[in-house]
Coordinates of C-alpha atoms in Angstrom, one line a residue:
Chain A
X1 CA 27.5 105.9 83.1
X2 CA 31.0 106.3 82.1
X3 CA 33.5 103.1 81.4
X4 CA 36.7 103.0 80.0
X5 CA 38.0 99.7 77.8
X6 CA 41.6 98.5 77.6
X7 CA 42.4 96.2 75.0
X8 CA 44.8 93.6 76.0
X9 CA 45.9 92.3 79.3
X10 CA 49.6 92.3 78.6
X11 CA 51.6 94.1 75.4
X12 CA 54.8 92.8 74.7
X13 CA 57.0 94.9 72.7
X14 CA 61.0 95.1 72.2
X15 CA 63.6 97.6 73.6
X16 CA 63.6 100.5 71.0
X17 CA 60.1 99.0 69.6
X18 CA 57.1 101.5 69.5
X19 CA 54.7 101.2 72.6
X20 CA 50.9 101.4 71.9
X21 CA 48.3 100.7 74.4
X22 CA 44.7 101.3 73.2
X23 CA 41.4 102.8 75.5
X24 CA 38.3 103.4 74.1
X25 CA 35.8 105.4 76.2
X26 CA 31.9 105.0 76.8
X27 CA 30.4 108.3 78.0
X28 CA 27.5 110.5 77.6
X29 CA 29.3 113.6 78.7
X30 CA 32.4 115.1 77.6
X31 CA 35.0 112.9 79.2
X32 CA 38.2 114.3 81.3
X33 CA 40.7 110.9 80.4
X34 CA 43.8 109.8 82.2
X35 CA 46.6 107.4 81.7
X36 CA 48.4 106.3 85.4
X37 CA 51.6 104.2 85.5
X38 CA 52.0 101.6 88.6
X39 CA 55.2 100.0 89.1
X40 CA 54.9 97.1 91.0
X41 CA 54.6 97.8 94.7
X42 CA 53.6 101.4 94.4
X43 CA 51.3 103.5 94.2
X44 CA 49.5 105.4 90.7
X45 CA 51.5 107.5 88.5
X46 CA 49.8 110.3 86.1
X47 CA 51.3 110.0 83.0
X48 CA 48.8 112.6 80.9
X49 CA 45.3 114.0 81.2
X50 CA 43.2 115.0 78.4
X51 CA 40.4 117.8 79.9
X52 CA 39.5 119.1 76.3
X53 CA 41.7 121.3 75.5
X54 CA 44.4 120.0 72.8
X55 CA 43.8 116.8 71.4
X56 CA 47.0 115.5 71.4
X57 CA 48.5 115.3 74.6
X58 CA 51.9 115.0 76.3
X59 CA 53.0 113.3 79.2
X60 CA 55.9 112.5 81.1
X61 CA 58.7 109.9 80.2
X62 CA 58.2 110.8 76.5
X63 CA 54.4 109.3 76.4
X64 CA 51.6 111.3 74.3
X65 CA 48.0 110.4 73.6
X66 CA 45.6 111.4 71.5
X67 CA 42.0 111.8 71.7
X68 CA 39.8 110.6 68.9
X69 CA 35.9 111.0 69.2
X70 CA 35.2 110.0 66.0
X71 CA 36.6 106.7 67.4
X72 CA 35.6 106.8 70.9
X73 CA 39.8 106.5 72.1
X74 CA 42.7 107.3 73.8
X75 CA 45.3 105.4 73.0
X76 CA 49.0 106.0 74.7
X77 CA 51.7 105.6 72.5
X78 CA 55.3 106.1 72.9
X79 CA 58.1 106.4 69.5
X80 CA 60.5 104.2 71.7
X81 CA 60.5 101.6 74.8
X82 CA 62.8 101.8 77.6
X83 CA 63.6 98.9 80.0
X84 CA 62.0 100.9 82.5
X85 CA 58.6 101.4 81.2
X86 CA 58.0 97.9 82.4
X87 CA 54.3 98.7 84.3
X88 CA 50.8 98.5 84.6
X89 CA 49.4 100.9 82.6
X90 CA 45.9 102.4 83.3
X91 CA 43.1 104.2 81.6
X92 CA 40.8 105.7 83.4
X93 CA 37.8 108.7 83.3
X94 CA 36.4 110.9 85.1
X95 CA 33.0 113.0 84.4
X96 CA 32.5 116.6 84.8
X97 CA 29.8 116.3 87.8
X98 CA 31.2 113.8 90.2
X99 CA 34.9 113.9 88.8
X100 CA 35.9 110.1 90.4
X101 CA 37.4 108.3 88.6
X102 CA 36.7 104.9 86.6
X103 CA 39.6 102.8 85.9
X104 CA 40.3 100.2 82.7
X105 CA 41.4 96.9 83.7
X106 CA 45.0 97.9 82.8
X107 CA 47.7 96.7 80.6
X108 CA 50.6 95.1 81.4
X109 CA 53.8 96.8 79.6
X110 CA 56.7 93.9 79.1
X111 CA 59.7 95.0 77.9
X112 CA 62.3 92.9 76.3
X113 CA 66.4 93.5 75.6
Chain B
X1 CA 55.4 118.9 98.7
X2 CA 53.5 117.1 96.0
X3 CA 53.1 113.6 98.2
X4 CA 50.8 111.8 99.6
X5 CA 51.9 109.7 102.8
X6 CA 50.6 106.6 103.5
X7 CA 51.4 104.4 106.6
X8 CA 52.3 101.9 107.5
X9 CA 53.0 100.2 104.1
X10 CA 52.6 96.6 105.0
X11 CA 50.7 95.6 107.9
X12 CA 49.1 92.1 108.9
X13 CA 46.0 91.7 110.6
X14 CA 43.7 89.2 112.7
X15 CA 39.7 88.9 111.8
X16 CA 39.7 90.0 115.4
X17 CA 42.2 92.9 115.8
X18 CA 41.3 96.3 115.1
X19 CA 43.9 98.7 112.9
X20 CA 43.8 102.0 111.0
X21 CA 45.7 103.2 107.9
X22 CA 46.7 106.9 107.5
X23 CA 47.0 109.2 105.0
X24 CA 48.4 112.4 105.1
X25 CA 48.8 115.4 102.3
X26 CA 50.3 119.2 102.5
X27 CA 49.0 119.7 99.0
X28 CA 46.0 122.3 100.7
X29 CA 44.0 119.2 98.5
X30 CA 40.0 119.2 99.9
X31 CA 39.1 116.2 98.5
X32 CA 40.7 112.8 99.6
X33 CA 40.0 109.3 98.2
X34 CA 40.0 105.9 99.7
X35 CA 40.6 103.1 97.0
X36 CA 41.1 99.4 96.8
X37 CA 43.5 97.5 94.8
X38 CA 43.0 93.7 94.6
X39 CA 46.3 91.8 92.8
X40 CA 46.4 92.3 88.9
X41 CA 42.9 94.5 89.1
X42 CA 41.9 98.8 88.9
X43 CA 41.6 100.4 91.8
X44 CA 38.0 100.1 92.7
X45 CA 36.8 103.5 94.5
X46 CA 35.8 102.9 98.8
X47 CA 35.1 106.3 100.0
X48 CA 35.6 110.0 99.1
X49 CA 35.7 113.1 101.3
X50 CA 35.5 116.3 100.4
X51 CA 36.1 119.3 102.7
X52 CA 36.5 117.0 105.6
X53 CA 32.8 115.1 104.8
X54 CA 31.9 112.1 103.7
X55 CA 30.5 112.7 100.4
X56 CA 30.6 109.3 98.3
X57 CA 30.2 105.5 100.4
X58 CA 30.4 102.9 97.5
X59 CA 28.7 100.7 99.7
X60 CA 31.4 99.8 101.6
X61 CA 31.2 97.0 104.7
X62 CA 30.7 99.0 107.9
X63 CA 34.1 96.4 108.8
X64 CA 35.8 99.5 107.4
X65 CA 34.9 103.0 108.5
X66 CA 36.8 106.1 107.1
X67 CA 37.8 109.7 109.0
X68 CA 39.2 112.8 108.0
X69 CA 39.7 114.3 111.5
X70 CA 41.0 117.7 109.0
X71 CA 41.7 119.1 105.5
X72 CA 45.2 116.8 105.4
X73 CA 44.8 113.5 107.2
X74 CA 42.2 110.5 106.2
X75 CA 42.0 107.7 108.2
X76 CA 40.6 103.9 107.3
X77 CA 39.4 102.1 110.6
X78 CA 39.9 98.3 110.3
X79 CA 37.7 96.2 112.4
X80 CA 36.8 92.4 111.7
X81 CA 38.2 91.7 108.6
X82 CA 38.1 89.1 106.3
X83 CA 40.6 87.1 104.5
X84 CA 39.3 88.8 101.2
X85 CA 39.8 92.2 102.2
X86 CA 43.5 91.6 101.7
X87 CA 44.5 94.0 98.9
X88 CA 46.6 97.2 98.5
X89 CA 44.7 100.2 99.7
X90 CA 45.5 103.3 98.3
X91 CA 44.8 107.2 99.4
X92 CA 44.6 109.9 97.0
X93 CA 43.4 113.5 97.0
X94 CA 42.5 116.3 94.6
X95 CA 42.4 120.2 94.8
X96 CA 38.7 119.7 94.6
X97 CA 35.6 117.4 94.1
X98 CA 34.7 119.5 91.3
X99 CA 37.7 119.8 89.7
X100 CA 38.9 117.9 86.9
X101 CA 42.7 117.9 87.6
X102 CA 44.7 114.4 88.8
X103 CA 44.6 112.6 91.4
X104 CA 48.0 111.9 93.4
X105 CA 48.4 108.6 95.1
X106 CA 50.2 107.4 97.7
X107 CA 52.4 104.4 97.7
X108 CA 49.8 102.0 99.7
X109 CA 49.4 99.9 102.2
X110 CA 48.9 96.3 101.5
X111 CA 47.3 94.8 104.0
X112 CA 47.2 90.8 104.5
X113 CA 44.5 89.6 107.0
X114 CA 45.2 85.9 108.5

């Protein structure tokens, strides 16, 4: 069975302030990992995917992750917070076989002036 | 056209009244995902189809019964509801069921049984 872990509920950071929102990932396959954005109301966002090929991986709105296996993670970091990245963020990860997916329990960006 | 259409967005329901929620892609996607989104939780996974057939039932109530009547609609059937079952549902599809790519979402429909 595969499960993803996200470490804190909410992460509170300042305008301008790096963002960094850990995943760590349990799975007896090689794992295909996501990050989604929802704003509130809407629907899921993809924000990156890592599928095995680079390790470090680049997303949209200036997020990148990168995969570690030595440590199991997946963390999603970005150099600088907008106003607007103000979400629930979402790990999630899918197996080769039955490629569903398995969310985290998501994080809740805050963003302060 | 990289969407996928949900309707309606809001609707409100009777535990007697029957319903049904639509989604609708023109991605040529053949797999297409119910989910269910209760407030401040993951989406937790209903029902997947793939090529038009049902091919994964998390062990859903039979108060909810899914449809893909073709390759870019997928229908959820209300019937009976509880108060509980109020959440945002979400529809998503995929090139493939094998493949590894993203899933795109629609926008839900949150749905509010009285």
């Amino acid at each position: 069975a595969q499960s993803v872990t996200q470490l804190g509920s909410h992460v509170s950071v300042s305008e301008g302030a790096l963002v960094l929102l850990r995943c760590n990932y349990s799975s007896s396959v090689p794992p295909y990992l996501f990050w989604y954005v929802q704003y509130p109301n809407q629907g899921l966002q993809l924000l990156l995917k890592y599928t095995s090929a680079a390790t470090l991986v680049k997303g949209i709105n200036g997020f990148e992750a990168e995969f570690k296996k030595s440590e199991t993670s997946f963390h999603l970091t970005k150099p600088s917070a907008h106003m607007s990245d103000a979400a629930e963020y979402f790990c999630a990860v899918s197996d080769r076989e039955y490629s569903t997916l398995t969310f985290g329990k998501g994080t809740m960006l805050l963003v302060s002036p | 056209d990289t969407e996928v259409t949900q309707t309606p967005k809001h609707l409100v329901m009777g535990m007697t009244n029957k319903k049904s929620l639509k989604c609708e892609q023109h991605m040529g996607h053949r797999a297409m995902y119910w989910y269910k989104q209760k407030a401040k939780k993951p989406p937790e996974l209903m029902f997947v189809y793939s090529y038009e057939k049902l091919s994964i039932n998390e062990s859903v109530p039979s108060r909810f019964s899914p449809e893909c009547p073709n390759s870019s609609l997928l229908n959820l059937h209300l019937h009976a509801l509880q108060p509980e079952d109020s959440a945002l549902y979400l529809c998503a599809s995929r090139v493939g069921l094998a493949n590894t790519g993203e899933l795109f979402f629609g926008e839900g429909s949150r749905l509010t049984v009285l």
